[in-house]
Amino acid sequence: MNLDSDGVSILDVPAIEAHNLTKVYRDNIRAVDGISFSVKQGEIFGLLGPNGAGKTTTIKMIITLTKATSGTLHAFGIDVFKSPETARGMLGYVPQSISVDTDLTAYENLLIFSKLSYVSKKERNTRINDALEYMDLSSRANDLVKRYSGGMMRRLEIAQALVNRPKILLLDEPSIGLDPSSKKQVWENIKQLNHEFGVTILITTHDMSEADELCDRIAIMSEGKIAVLGTPVDLKRNVGGDIVTVNLFSTSPAISLPKEIGHIIHNNEKSIQILTTNGEEAIPLIADFFRSHEIRIESISINKANLDDVFMKYAKRRLGDEMYKATRNMRRDFVRHAR
């Protein structure tokens, strides 16, 4: 068994461990407010939250771009703030915005990155070719990146992050702006990296289906704090029942349901979502309640709770609008860089 200097099994050391991590900016703005969490070796960990929740600041602290105001942060037992160069040697990072130079070839991009990552001259060519082959880009290695599709650009960015063979890979919105086929390919690449090489992966995402598909565990951040942390299955189970969606013919007045029926978790005036213990038993009661208030129902349906419902419960909002805006902006970036 491999032991560290304190006699602790290396396999028991978390890949990432944060304790009371806090970041306060000027004017006492607490971007990250005393969060504690750990990421196990070899897992895919999701960090979710609305814009302004503190996700980006947390990522910046992990990759040593900013220091914490207080608290501790370790990567495989290394103090990230005391030994930033050592920590950076273990990390790979793919930002949300386009990070490759589209006027260069794929090979040239990876060559520059390998030099910046202090990969030895003797190993550079092998590492570059291995990364390109792994991301299925070898046949396009000498093409200008501006001729790549959005999905290929994202795969190239992941290849770039793999050049220094990181133990931890951080992906900021890995598939945002991609078409469904490219998104699925990126998901498969991420799972393959994790399963075949045991790379620990931390992702941030607005896409609840992405989090459900990829993540072993998820932390939802809200206002600088971690609101809840658990596996997707446990988080959905803890929402507590079925979601009944009631679509109305016209805008409804403000209503408050009796507790025995359920409680409203989302109301956009013409579509109301109700969390209830048993959807089938609740539907007749819901219909009677709306009828007694002379509110006409156009349709009514039942769904099991999903991660979006979990997010709504703990972050008090849905991610639909934010995801749409972020996706639209990212697609514009792909188009602009491909010109």
Coordinates of C-alpha atoms in Angstrom, one line a residue:
M1 CA 0.0 0.0 0.0
N2 CA 1.3 3.5 -0.9
L3 CA 1.4 5.7 2.1
D4 CA 2.3 9.4 2.5
S5 CA 4.6 10.8 5.2
D6 CA 1.8 10.7 7.8
G7 CA 1.0 7.0 7.1
V8 CA -2.2 7.8 5.2
S9 CA -3.0 5.8 2.1
I10 CA -2.5 7.9 -1.0
L11 CA -5.7 6.4 -2.4
D12 CA -7.7 7.9 0.5
V13 CA -6.4 11.4 -0.2
P14 CA -9.1 13.5 -1.9
A15 CA -8.3 14.8 -5.4
I16 CA -9.7 18.2 -4.2
E17 CA -10.5 19.2 -0.7
A18 CA -11.8 22.6 0.4
H19 CA -12.5 23.7 3.9
N20 CA -14.2 27.0 4.8
L21 CA -13.1 28.4 1.5
T22 CA -13.9 32.1 1.3
K23 CA -13.3 34.8 -1.2
V24 CA -14.2 38.4 -0.5
Y25 CA -13.8 41.1 -3.1
R26 CA -13.8 44.8 -2.6
D27 CA -16.8 46.4 -1.0
N28 CA -17.2 43.2 1.1
I29 CA -18.6 41.2 -1.8
R30 CA -18.5 37.6 -0.7
A31 CA -18.2 35.6 -3.9
V32 CA -17.5 32.4 -2.1
D33 CA -18.8 32.2 1.5
G34 CA -17.1 29.5 3.6
I35 CA -17.7 26.4 1.5
S36 CA -16.4 23.0 2.3
F37 CA -16.4 20.0 0.0
S38 CA -14.2 17.2 -1.3
V39 CA -13.8 15.5 -4.7
K40 CA -12.8 11.8 -4.6
Q41 CA -10.1 10.5 -6.7
G42 CA -11.4 9.2 -10.0
E43 CA -14.9 10.7 -9.8
I44 CA -16.8 13.2 -12.0
F45 CA -17.9 16.0 -9.8
G46 CA -20.4 18.7 -10.9
L47 CA -20.5 22.2 -9.6
L48 CA -23.9 23.8 -10.5
G49 CA -25.4 27.2 -9.8
P50 CA -26.9 30.3 -11.4
N51 CA -24.7 33.1 -12.7
G52 CA -23.1 34.8 -9.7
A53 CA -23.3 31.8 -7.4
G54 CA -19.5 31.6 -6.9
K55 CA -18.7 28.7 -9.3
T56 CA -16.2 30.6 -11.4
T57 CA -14.4 32.1 -8.4
T58 CA -14.1 28.6 -6.9
I59 CA -12.6 27.3 -10.1
K60 CA -10.2 30.2 -10.2
M61 CA -9.0 29.4 -6.7
I62 CA -8.5 25.7 -7.6
I63 CA -6.4 26.5 -10.7
T64 CA -4.4 29.1 -8.7
L65 CA -5.6 32.2 -10.7
T66 CA -6.7 33.8 -7.4
K67 CA -6.1 33.3 -3.7
A68 CA -8.7 32.7 -1.1
T69 CA -9.4 35.3 1.5
S70 CA -9.5 32.5 4.1
G71 CA -9.9 28.8 4.3
T72 CA -7.8 26.0 2.8
L73 CA -7.7 24.2 -0.5
H74 CA -5.7 21.1 -1.4
A75 CA -5.2 19.1 -4.6
F76 CA -4.0 15.5 -3.9
G77 CA -2.8 16.7 -0.5
I78 CA -0.8 19.7 -1.9
D79 CA -1.7 23.1 -0.5
V80 CA -2.8 25.0 -3.6
F81 CA -2.0 28.4 -2.2
K82 CA 1.4 27.5 -0.7
S83 CA 2.6 25.4 -3.7
P84 CA 0.8 26.8 -6.8
E85 CA 3.4 25.6 -9.3
T86 CA 3.2 22.0 -8.0
A87 CA -0.6 22.2 -8.0
R88 CA -0.7 23.6 -11.6
G89 CA 1.3 20.6 -12.7
M90 CA -1.5 18.3 -11.8
L91 CA -4.3 20.3 -13.3
G92 CA -5.8 20.7 -16.8
Y93 CA -8.3 23.4 -17.5
V94 CA -10.8 24.1 -20.3
P95 CA -12.5 27.5 -20.0
Q96 CA -16.0 28.2 -21.3
S97 CA -14.8 30.7 -23.9
I98 CA -12.8 29.7 -26.9
S99 CA -9.2 29.2 -25.8
V100 CA -7.5 27.9 -29.0
D101 CA -5.9 30.1 -31.7
T102 CA -8.0 29.5 -34.8
D103 CA -5.4 31.0 -37.1
L104 CA -3.0 28.1 -36.1
T105 CA -3.3 24.4 -36.8
A106 CA -4.3 21.9 -34.1
Y107 CA -0.7 20.7 -33.8
E108 CA 0.6 24.2 -33.4
N109 CA -1.9 25.0 -30.7
L110 CA -0.8 22.0 -28.7
L111 CA 2.9 22.7 -29.3
I112 CA 2.5 26.2 -27.8
F113 CA 0.6 24.8 -24.9
S114 CA 3.1 22.1 -24.2
K115 CA 5.9 24.7 -24.0
L116 CA 3.8 26.8 -21.6
S117 CA 3.2 23.7 -19.5
Y118 CA 7.0 22.9 -19.4
V119 CA 6.7 19.6 -21.2
S120 CA 10.2 18.5 -22.0
K121 CA 11.3 18.8 -25.6
K122 CA 11.9 15.1 -25.8
E123 CA 8.3 14.3 -24.8
R124 CA 6.4 17.0 -26.6
N125 CA 5.8 15.4 -30.0
T126 CA 4.6 12.1 -28.4
R127 CA 2.3 13.9 -25.9
I128 CA 0.8 16.1 -28.7
N129 CA 0.1 13.2 -31.0
D130 CA -1.3 11.0 -28.2
A131 CA -3.7 13.8 -27.2
L132 CA -4.8 14.4 -30.8
E133 CA -5.3 10.7 -31.4
Y134 CA -7.3 10.3 -28.1
M135 CA -9.7 13.1 -29.1
D136 CA -9.9 11.7 -32.6
L137 CA -8.3 14.7 -34.3
S138 CA -5.1 13.1 -35.7
S139 CA -6.4 13.3 -39.3
R140 CA -7.0 17.1 -38.9
A141 CA -3.8 17.9 -37.0
N142 CA -2.4 20.1 -39.7
D143 CA -5.7 21.9 -40.6
L144 CA -6.3 25.5 -39.4
V145 CA -8.6 25.5 -36.4
K146 CA -10.8 28.1 -38.0
R147 CA -12.0 25.3 -40.3
Y148 CA -13.1 23.2 -37.4
S149 CA -16.7 22.8 -36.2
G150 CA -17.7 23.9 -32.7
G151 CA -17.5 20.3 -31.4
M152 CA -14.0 19.8 -32.9
M153 CA -12.8 23.1 -31.3
R154 CA -14.1 21.9 -27.9
R155 CA -12.4 18.5 -28.4
L156 CA -9.2 20.3 -29.3
E157 CA -9.4 22.3 -26.1
I158 CA -9.7 19.1 -24.1
A159 CA -6.7 17.7 -26.1
Q160 CA -4.8 20.8 -25.2
A161 CA -5.5 20.4 -21.5
L162 CA -4.3 16.7 -21.7
V163 CA -0.8 17.6 -23.0
N164 CA 0.6 17.9 -19.4
R165 CA -1.3 14.7 -18.5
P166 CA -3.2 16.1 -15.6
K167 CA -4.5 14.2 -12.6
I168 CA -7.5 16.6 -12.4
L169 CA -9.3 18.1 -15.4
L170 CA -11.6 21.1 -14.8
L171 CA -14.2 21.7 -17.5
D172 CA -16.2 25.0 -17.6
E173 CA -19.4 24.3 -19.5
P174 CA -17.8 21.6 -21.6
S175 CA -20.6 21.2 -24.2
I176 CA -22.3 24.6 -24.2
G177 CA -23.3 25.8 -27.7
L178 CA -22.7 22.5 -29.3
D179 CA -25.3 20.6 -31.5
P180 CA -26.7 17.4 -30.1
S181 CA -24.3 15.1 -32.0
S182 CA -21.2 17.1 -31.0
K183 CA -22.5 17.3 -27.4
K184 CA -22.9 13.5 -27.2
Q185 CA -19.3 13.1 -28.6
V186 CA -17.8 15.4 -26.0
W187 CA -19.8 13.5 -23.2
E188 CA -18.4 10.2 -24.5
N189 CA -14.8 11.7 -24.5
I190 CA -15.2 12.9 -20.9
K191 CA -16.5 9.5 -19.7
Q192 CA -13.7 7.7 -21.6
L193 CA -11.0 9.9 -20.0
N194 CA -12.5 9.2 -16.6
H195 CA -13.0 5.4 -17.0
E196 CA -9.8 4.5 -18.9
F197 CA -7.3 6.8 -17.2
G198 CA -8.9 7.5 -13.9
V199 CA -8.7 11.3 -14.4
T200 CA -10.7 13.1 -11.8
I201 CA -13.0 15.6 -13.5
L202 CA -14.8 18.7 -12.1
I203 CA -17.3 20.3 -14.4
T204 CA -19.5 23.3 -14.2
T205 CA -22.6 23.3 -16.3
H206 CA -26.0 25.0 -16.8
D207 CA -27.3 21.8 -18.5
M208 CA -29.1 19.6 -16.0
S209 CA -29.1 16.6 -18.5
E210 CA -25.4 16.9 -18.8
A211 CA -25.0 16.9 -15.0
D212 CA -27.3 13.9 -14.8
E213 CA -25.5 12.0 -17.5
L214 CA -21.9 12.6 -16.4
C215 CA -21.7 13.4 -12.7
D216 CA -21.1 10.9 -9.8
R217 CA -21.9 13.7 -7.3
I218 CA -23.2 17.3 -7.6
A219 CA -22.9 20.4 -5.5
I220 CA -25.4 23.2 -6.1
M221 CA -24.1 26.6 -5.2
S222 CA -26.3 29.6 -4.4
E223 CA -25.1 33.0 -3.3
G224 CA -21.6 31.9 -2.6
K225 CA -22.6 28.8 -0.5
I226 CA -23.2 25.2 -1.2
A227 CA -26.9 24.7 -0.9
V228 CA -26.9 20.9 -1.3
L229 CA -24.4 18.1 -2.2
G230 CA -25.1 14.5 -3.2
T231 CA -25.5 12.0 -6.0
P232 CA -28.0 12.8 -8.8
V233 CA -30.2 9.9 -7.6
D234 CA -30.3 11.0 -4.0
L235 CA -30.9 14.6 -4.9
K236 CA -33.9 13.8 -7.1
R237 CA -35.2 11.4 -4.4
N238 CA -34.9 14.2 -1.8
V239 CA -37.1 16.5 -3.8
G240 CA -39.9 14.4 -2.3
G241 CA -42.4 13.1 -4.9
D242 CA -43.9 13.8 -8.3
I243 CA -44.1 17.1 -10.2
V244 CA -47.6 17.9 -11.5
T245 CA -47.6 20.5 -14.2
V246 CA -50.9 22.4 -14.7
N247 CA -51.2 24.5 -17.9
L248 CA -54.0 27.1 -17.9
F249 CA -56.1 28.8 -20.6
S250 CA -55.4 32.2 -19.1
T251 CA -53.3 33.9 -16.4
S252 CA -54.2 32.7 -12.9
P253 CA -54.5 34.9 -9.9
A254 CA -52.1 34.4 -7.0
I255 CA -53.0 31.1 -5.3
S256 CA -51.9 29.0 -2.4
L257 CA -52.5 25.3 -2.3
P258 CA -53.7 23.4 0.7
K259 CA -50.7 21.5 2.3
E260 CA -52.3 18.1 1.8
I261 CA -52.3 18.6 -2.0
G262 CA -48.7 19.8 -2.4
H263 CA -46.9 23.1 -2.8
I264 CA -46.1 25.2 -5.8
I265 CA -42.4 25.2 -6.8
H266 CA -42.8 27.2 -10.1
N267 CA -45.4 29.6 -11.4
N268 CA -45.2 31.6 -14.6
E269 CA -48.9 32.5 -14.4
K270 CA -50.1 30.2 -17.2
S271 CA -48.0 27.1 -16.2
I272 CA -47.8 26.0 -12.6
Q273 CA -45.6 23.2 -11.3
I274 CA -46.7 21.5 -8.0
L275 CA -44.5 19.2 -5.9
T276 CA -46.7 16.5 -4.4
T277 CA -46.2 13.1 -2.7
N278 CA -48.3 11.1 -5.2
G279 CA -49.1 12.7 -8.5
E280 CA -51.9 10.3 -9.4
E281 CA -53.7 10.8 -6.2
A282 CA -53.2 14.6 -6.2
I283 CA -54.5 15.3 -9.7
P284 CA -58.2 15.0 -8.9
L285 CA -57.7 17.2 -5.8
I286 CA -55.8 19.7 -7.9
A287 CA -58.5 19.8 -10.5
D288 CA -61.2 20.3 -7.9
F289 CA -59.2 23.1 -6.3
F290 CA -58.7 25.0 -9.5
R291 CA -62.4 24.4 -10.5
S292 CA -63.5 25.8 -7.1
H293 CA -61.5 28.9 -7.9
E294 CA -63.0 29.2 -11.4
I295 CA -59.6 28.7 -13.0
R296 CA -59.8 26.7 -16.3
I297 CA -57.2 24.0 -16.8
E298 CA -55.9 23.4 -20.4
S299 CA -53.8 20.3 -19.6
I300 CA -52.3 18.5 -16.7
S301 CA -49.4 16.1 -16.5
I302 CA -47.1 14.2 -14.1
N303 CA -43.3 13.8 -14.2
K304 CA -40.8 12.4 -11.8
A305 CA -38.5 14.9 -10.2
N306 CA -35.4 15.8 -12.2
L307 CA -32.3 17.8 -11.5
D308 CA -33.9 21.0 -12.7
D309 CA -36.5 20.5 -10.0
V310 CA -33.7 19.9 -7.5
F311 CA -32.1 23.1 -8.7
M312 CA -35.4 25.0 -8.3
K313 CA -35.8 23.7 -4.8
Y314 CA -32.3 24.8 -3.5
A315 CA -31.3 27.7 -5.8
K316 CA -34.9 29.1 -6.0
R317 CA -34.8 29.5 -9.8
R318 CA -34.6 27.6 -13.0
L319 CA -31.6 27.6 -15.3
G320 CA -33.6 27.7 -18.6
D321 CA -33.2 31.4 -19.4
E322 CA -29.5 31.5 -18.3
M323 CA -28.7 28.4 -20.3
Y324 CA -30.4 29.8 -23.4
K325 CA -28.4 33.1 -23.2
A326 CA -25.1 31.3 -22.5
T327 CA -25.7 28.8 -25.3
R328 CA -26.6 31.6 -27.8
N329 CA -23.4 33.6 -26.9
M330 CA -21.2 30.5 -27.2
R331 CA -22.6 29.6 -30.6
R332 CA -21.8 33.1 -31.7
D333 CA -18.2 32.6 -30.5
F334 CA -17.9 29.4 -32.5
V335 CA -19.2 31.1 -35.7
R336 CA -16.9 34.2 -35.2
H337 CA -13.8 32.1 -34.6
A338 CA -14.6 29.9 -37.6
R339 CA -14.5 32.8 -40.0

